[in-house]
Amino acid sequence: MSDSARHARPELLDTPLDVKELVRFTLHDPFVQQLATSSANEFFAPEPEGRLTVRRGAEGCWDLLPEDWRTYFDGIAQPDRRDEALRLLSEGTQPILVYPPSSSPPPRQTRSPAAQVRRERTADERLAKINLKNALQAGKSPKKDHEAHLSRALACPPLDLHVLAVDWSASQKSGAEKIDEIRSNAALAPVKGSLTHEVNSLDADGVLDVLSHWPPADAPPSTPPALLVALHACGDLTPDALKAFIRSEADKERRSGAKAIFVGCCYNLQTPSLYPLSQHIRSLPLPKSSTMTRAHLRLTPQSPPTWHFSPASTAAWRTSTLKLAYRARYEAELEAGGHGARGERRVGRIPDCTSWAEYRRRAHKKAEGGLAEAQVPALRVGGEDDDEDAAWATMLFQLRVFWTLRSWLGPPLESLCVLDRFAFLCEGLCEEWTGDHRASPTRRRIELVNLFDQATGNVSTRLLDERLSVTDLHASRALPRSDDLATGRTPQLQGIAQFIAPEAPVQGTQLSPNEYFKRKIALITGITGQDGSYLTELLLEKGYEVHGIIRRSSSFNTGRIEHLYKDVHERPKMVLHYGDLTDTTNLVGIISSVQPTEIYNLAAQSHVKVSFDMAEYTGDVDGLGTLRLLDAIRTCGLTNHIRFYQASTSELYGKVVETPQSETTPFYPRSPYGVAKLYGFWIVKNYRESYDMHASNGILFNHESPRRGRTFVTRKISRAVAEIHLGQQDCLYLGNLDAKRDWGHARDYVEGMWRMLQQETPDDYVLATGETHPVREFVEKAFAIVGTTITWEGERDTIHEVGKCSQTGKVLVRVDERYFRPAEVDLLHGTPAKAEKALGWKRKVTFDELVKEMVEADIEGAKRADHD
Ligand SMILES: Nc1nc2c(ncn2[C@@H]2O[C@H](COP(=O)(O)OP(=O)(O)O[C@H]3O[C@H](CO)[C@@H](O)[C@H](O)[C@@H]3O)[C@@H](O)[C@H]2O)c(=O)[nH]1
């Protein structure tokens, strides 16, 4: 390699990741190395008296962990606490674990680099991503929505590129052709002649060979620039093939503008000898020379942070760890039966086993030459006096803890692998530049692009969303696009689109607002809340694809929408994205990738009393957050395409100046919450008027349901009534009993939101019932549902007033001044006349029905002791 090329290298891995730290952690840290080389297959051991236990001592995997960790995990016995502990552990937020002195936790950035990376990406780079996906609907697998066959996708409309796909074996080629056959009638089949499929050795010579007769002589002269796609180009193939690609450029005319895409592989299939580390990594000042072992490579696809992303992914993870446990258990039985030394991998994959008995039966058959039942002793789980099921559950939990810790290596290792491959590639090309082709004025840009779904893609690939660019690129060309492909999405392909047309990013969309709107894709901020969950149900019923933004939290916060969640891999009807109204770049990223037709801004710090304690935060989220969202729409070039709903509120009326309140009633907010929402209201109106956006304010009066948060007064009352009725609570403590509210049912109100966005023109509407009731009436009606009559005694409007059970004389309601607000909204009473007339909206559930539904639901909830 020339000096100048070598010189260029320090810039090579200019990433937010500390590569040195990454290498130290993944390849040197003694504790981590021990974990990497340990094997779950040996987790269990046979005891002489025919028992199965967790293998102990120096050779036991479990014993690798520091004692205080083991003690901690062994102290967790309840199943739900175990599940929670595993989830926290998989996310890297398990608080008690202090890493042993020999080690340190995985480099932070590999756990959640996304935020950091996002901040560092320039706005231009962001823009370059926008709206490319609509051009890339092609190539979907006929069976699975989420899977795209890349080479086909590129050869189909709308890209219509001429693609050369090279496989190393004829069977791979025929497999791919079978899929083409299945697809031949589909609208998205590759255009005839646009795909050349060749079989050749996947090295520099093989690539040179195929390139020498490609594009085929009969390709029409107007064929777009050719594209070489190398999937799973592992080891040193990538630089070799690239070199060949450059050399083959001799025939410039035919290949002008040609590009190559190399897609990395699942490194766990590699052997270390095919995986020489890049010079860049090897030259880092580290304790001793580092190498990648097979154990390391096998761990690369493991990504604990995604295991508990959704109920479906948790379930999949449980199944796969159960299979691990069965295999380890069977290994121990084989060992007890004298069938070879321990640790020899004798049982291969046995898919889809639902019980240990079934696994065992099938494993007997699968063992080499077959084994009879009598040849494999059945080991008893736990001691004589132990409950076998409970003992197995404990051992399984231990294995899962061990596996999670071990898998923590996956994201850092994969980050390292990908960065290292990138360095390796650049080095290979630098060498190339020192040869004849150095004289060529053509310079090459090499980029790492993210080909993975942001929602589920693992950590390291998110990191690579930060494109690493080495030098400038020639030849750019706007993507051809096709409007009829606008409805589906294959996010995996975005990065490639960008690579093909990096200098001609198209903002926004080329669809007309009407065509765009027909796609029915909603994005909801605050999807996990009461309104978010009802709205999601409504929109899914109406055939929408629903995307929601959820805040990252260390505890589950998706309870209200869990019943709606379908595995994103199966059918992405509802997709969740981590995000926050305080992070503009994040909002731009989500909007640009989702390309929603409607946005419902329901996220807020919505508690009026809390807003007095967290005034600045409330202003930031409820006020500026709205502005950020509106600006993100503009940044994405979708100002005239997205319809926007803002959750405004009757709290704007505050100290009311007229009753009933309507759209024309002046505002007088009485809390930091109300003031922040006032900003939100006006900025929506301002953007509507300034930029002609379809943005509407729904001025919603209080709306409740069994899904209401427990700190809001109606739910607080209904739950307390339920618990008092069941003898689980003695007394309900409230604040101002005389505040009056206009209470409706949330399910009715979300329908009003949707109706607002179906109007041709945006506007502001009040949604209300037209009735008002004091808090004390809610209390009385709620108690009446369980047959209790409340009599009020003591001085009204003071903390001395109490509500007694008329039948028993027991005090069931007291006033606690802690619940008074520094400034109160005494009366809210709206008129929905405008919405009824213009939207055809009418509330369905009456006040009495609402109270009844809430109390009854809470009686059931209290019986189950649920925490919602
Ligand atoms: N939360 C609460 N409120 C109490 C209590 N005792 C009396 N109240 C009174 O009950 C009334 C209703 O309080 P909340 O249920 O907390 O709702 P809110 O302040 O009216 O605000 C809700 O409705 C708004 C729409 O008008 C929403 O904008 C807001 O986000 C929230 O959902 C208030 O006057 C409050 O002082 C109590 O123990 N807890």
mmCIF file of N, CA and C in Angstrom, residues 806-851:
data_model
loop_
_atom_site.group_PDB
_atom_site.id
_atom_site.type_symbol
_atom_site.label_atom_id
_atom_site.label_comp_id
_atom_site.label_asym_id
_atom_site.label_seq_id
_atom_site.Cartn_x
_atom_site.Cartn_y
_atom_site.Cartn_z
ATOM 1 N N SER A 806 -74.200 6.041 53.761
ATOM 2 C CA SER A 806 -75.452 6.254 54.513
ATOM 3 C C SER A 806 -75.854 4.997 55.268
ATOM 4 N N GLN A 807 -75.528 3.846 54.692
ATOM 5 C CA GLN A 807 -75.951 2.599 55.312
ATOM 6 C C GLN A 807 -75.163 2.289 56.587
ATOM 7 N N THR A 808 -73.826 2.503 56.567
ATOM 8 C CA THR A 808 -72.990 2.076 57.709
ATOM 9 C C THR A 808 -72.444 3.251 58.515
ATOM 10 N N GLY A 809 -72.491 4.455 57.959
ATOM 11 C CA GLY A 809 -71.934 5.626 58.648
ATOM 12 C C GLY A 809 -70.419 5.728 58.499
ATOM 13 N N LYS A 810 -69.821 4.797 57.803
ATOM 14 C CA LYS A 810 -68.364 4.801 57.632
ATOM 15 C C LYS A 810 -67.938 5.916 56.676
ATOM 16 N N VAL A 811 -66.810 6.588 57.030
ATOM 17 C CA VAL A 811 -66.324 7.650 56.146
ATOM 18 C C VAL A 811 -65.594 7.014 54.963
ATOM 19 N N LEU A 812 -66.096 7.274 53.770
ATOM 20 C CA LEU A 812 -65.485 6.663 52.581
ATOM 21 C C LEU A 812 -64.744 7.682 51.726
ATOM 22 N N VAL A 813 -65.073 8.971 51.902
ATOM 23 C CA VAL A 813 -64.408 10.003 51.100
ATOM 24 C C VAL A 813 -63.929 11.128 52.013
ATOM 25 N N ARG A 814 -62.663 11.506 51.843
ATOM 26 C CA ARG A 814 -62.142 12.654 52.584
ATOM 27 C C ARG A 814 -61.498 13.630 51.609
ATOM 28 N N VAL A 815 -61.313 14.858 52.115
ATOM 29 C CA VAL A 815 -60.667 15.860 51.267
ATOM 30 C C VAL A 815 -59.224 16.015 51.747
ATOM 31 N N ASP A 816 -58.322 15.991 50.799
ATOM 32 C CA ASP A 816 -56.901 16.150 51.136
ATOM 33 C C ASP A 816 -56.366 17.339 50.338
ATOM 34 N N GLU A 817 -55.809 18.293 51.057
ATOM 35 C CA GLU A 817 -55.431 19.526 50.351
ATOM 36 C C GLU A 817 -54.288 19.312 49.358
ATOM 37 N N ARG A 818 -53.605 18.184 49.482
ATOM 38 C CA ARG A 818 -52.536 17.914 48.513
ATOM 39 C C ARG A 818 -53.049 17.902 47.077
ATOM 40 N N TYR A 819 -54.324 17.608 46.930
ATOM 41 C CA TYR A 819 -54.873 17.512 45.573
ATOM 42 C C TYR A 819 -55.463 18.821 45.059
ATOM 43 N N PHE A 820 -55.395 19.885 45.899
ATOM 44 C CA PHE A 820 -55.837 21.187 45.393
ATOM 45 C C PHE A 820 -54.795 21.712 44.425
ATOM 46 N N ARG A 821 -55.226 22.512 43.499
ATOM 47 C CA ARG A 821 -54.291 23.090 42.529
ATOM 48 C C ARG A 821 -54.033 24.552 42.840
ATOM 49 N N PRO A 822 -52.826 25.040 42.548
ATOM 50 C CA PRO A 822 -52.526 26.449 42.821
ATOM 51 C C PRO A 822 -53.535 27.380 42.153
ATOM 52 N N ALA A 823 -53.978 27.041 40.968
ATOM 53 C CA ALA A 823 -55.050 27.804 40.326
ATOM 54 C C ALA A 823 -55.984 26.776 39.717
ATOM 55 N N GLU A 824 -57.274 26.924 40.005
ATOM 56 C CA GLU A 824 -58.222 25.872 39.600
ATOM 57 C C GLU A 824 -59.072 26.328 38.416
ATOM 58 N N VAL A 825 -59.449 25.355 37.629
ATOM 59 C CA VAL A 825 -60.460 25.587 36.590
ATOM 60 C C VAL A 825 -61.771 25.083 37.190
ATOM 61 N N ASP A 826 -62.642 26.001 37.544
ATOM 62 C CA ASP A 826 -63.835 25.591 38.298
ATOM 63 C C ASP A 826 -64.904 24.935 37.447
ATOM 64 N N LEU A 827 -65.030 25.437 36.244
ATOM 65 C CA LEU A 827 -66.159 24.960 35.449
ATOM 66 C C LEU A 827 -65.795 24.804 33.979
ATOM 67 N N LEU A 828 -66.058 23.640 33.452
ATOM 68 C CA LEU A 828 -65.934 23.472 32.002
ATOM 69 C C LEU A 828 -67.245 22.898 31.484
ATOM 70 N N HIS A 829 -67.722 23.512 30.437
ATOM 71 C CA HIS A 829 -69.027 23.119 29.892
ATOM 72 C C HIS A 829 -69.023 23.530 28.420
ATOM 73 N N GLY A 830 -68.880 22.563 27.547
ATOM 74 C CA GLY A 830 -68.693 22.908 26.134
ATOM 75 C C GLY A 830 -69.953 22.742 25.303
ATOM 76 N N THR A 831 -69.922 23.345 24.150
ATOM 77 C CA THR A 831 -71.007 23.085 23.207
ATOM 78 C C THR A 831 -70.430 22.498 21.913
ATOM 79 N N PRO A 832 -70.878 21.312 21.570
ATOM 80 C CA PRO A 832 -70.314 20.648 20.384
ATOM 81 C C PRO A 832 -71.071 21.009 19.101
ATOM 82 N N ALA A 833 -71.831 22.110 19.123
ATOM 83 C CA ALA A 833 -72.726 22.403 17.993
ATOM 84 C C ALA A 833 -71.996 22.394 16.648
ATOM 85 N N LYS A 834 -70.820 23.024 16.607
ATOM 86 C CA LYS A 834 -70.114 23.126 15.330
ATOM 87 C C LYS A 834 -69.697 21.736 14.824
ATOM 88 N N ALA A 835 -69.148 20.945 15.733
ATOM 89 C CA ALA A 835 -68.699 19.600 15.315
ATOM 90 C C ALA A 835 -69.889 18.758 14.878
ATOM 91 N N GLU A 836 -70.984 18.898 15.581
ATOM 92 C CA GLU A 836 -72.167 18.099 15.218
ATOM 93 C C GLU A 836 -72.631 18.456 13.815
ATOM 94 N N LYS A 837 -72.589 19.745 13.530
ATOM 95 C CA LYS A 837 -73.084 20.190 12.219
ATOM 96 C C LYS A 837 -72.068 19.876 11.103
ATOM 97 N N ALA A 838 -70.826 20.281 11.343
ATOM 98 C CA ALA A 838 -69.849 20.170 10.247
ATOM 99 C C ALA A 838 -69.292 18.758 10.088
ATOM 100 N N LEU A 839 -69.116 18.066 11.196
ATOM 101 C CA LEU A 839 -68.467 16.747 11.123
ATOM 102 C C LEU A 839 -69.470 15.601 11.196
ATOM 103 N N GLY A 840 -70.697 15.934 11.579
ATOM 104 C CA GLY A 840 -71.687 14.863 11.778
ATOM 105 C C GLY A 840 -71.311 14.022 12.981
ATOM 106 N N TRP A 841 -70.606 14.627 13.901
ATOM 107 C CA TRP A 841 -70.151 13.886 15.081
ATOM 108 C C TRP A 841 -71.153 14.031 16.225
ATOM 109 N N LYS A 842 -71.366 12.997 16.983
ATOM 110 C CA LYS A 842 -72.186 13.106 18.179
ATOM 111 C C LYS A 842 -71.694 12.093 19.195
ATOM 112 N N ARG A 843 -71.600 12.553 20.426
ATOM 113 C CA ARG A 843 -71.154 11.571 21.433
ATOM 114 C C ARG A 843 -72.247 10.524 21.612
ATOM 115 N N LYS A 844 -71.808 9.300 21.921
ATOM 116 C CA LYS A 844 -72.806 8.233 22.054
ATOM 117 C C LYS A 844 -73.027 7.859 23.513
ATOM 118 N N VAL A 845 -71.948 7.855 24.282
ATOM 119 C CA VAL A 845 -72.039 7.353 25.660
ATOM 120 C C VAL A 845 -72.454 8.483 26.608
ATOM 121 N N THR A 846 -73.456 8.205 27.428
ATOM 122 C CA THR A 846 -73.930 9.235 28.372
ATOM 123 C C THR A 846 -73.056 9.232 29.623
ATOM 124 N N PHE A 847 -73.248 10.263 30.430
ATOM 125 C CA PHE A 847 -72.477 10.374 31.664
ATOM 126 C C PHE A 847 -72.699 9.134 32.550
ATOM 127 N N ASP A 848 -73.959 8.763 32.747
ATOM 128 C CA ASP A 848 -74.250 7.621 33.625
ATOM 129 C C ASP A 848 -73.631 6.323 33.081
ATOM 130 N N GLU A 849 -73.703 6.165 31.769
ATOM 131 C CA GLU A 849 -73.116 4.939 31.172
ATOM 132 C C GLU A 849 -71.596 4.923 31.357
ATOM 133 N N LEU A 850 -71.007 6.091 31.246
ATOM 134 C CA LEU A 850 -69.550 6.196 31.411
ATOM 135 C C LEU A 850 -69.144 5.771 32.826
ATOM 136 N N VAL A 851 -69.843 6.335 33.826
ATOM 137 C CA VAL A 851 -69.506 6.009 35.217
ATOM 138 C C VAL A 851 -69.646 4.503 35.437
#
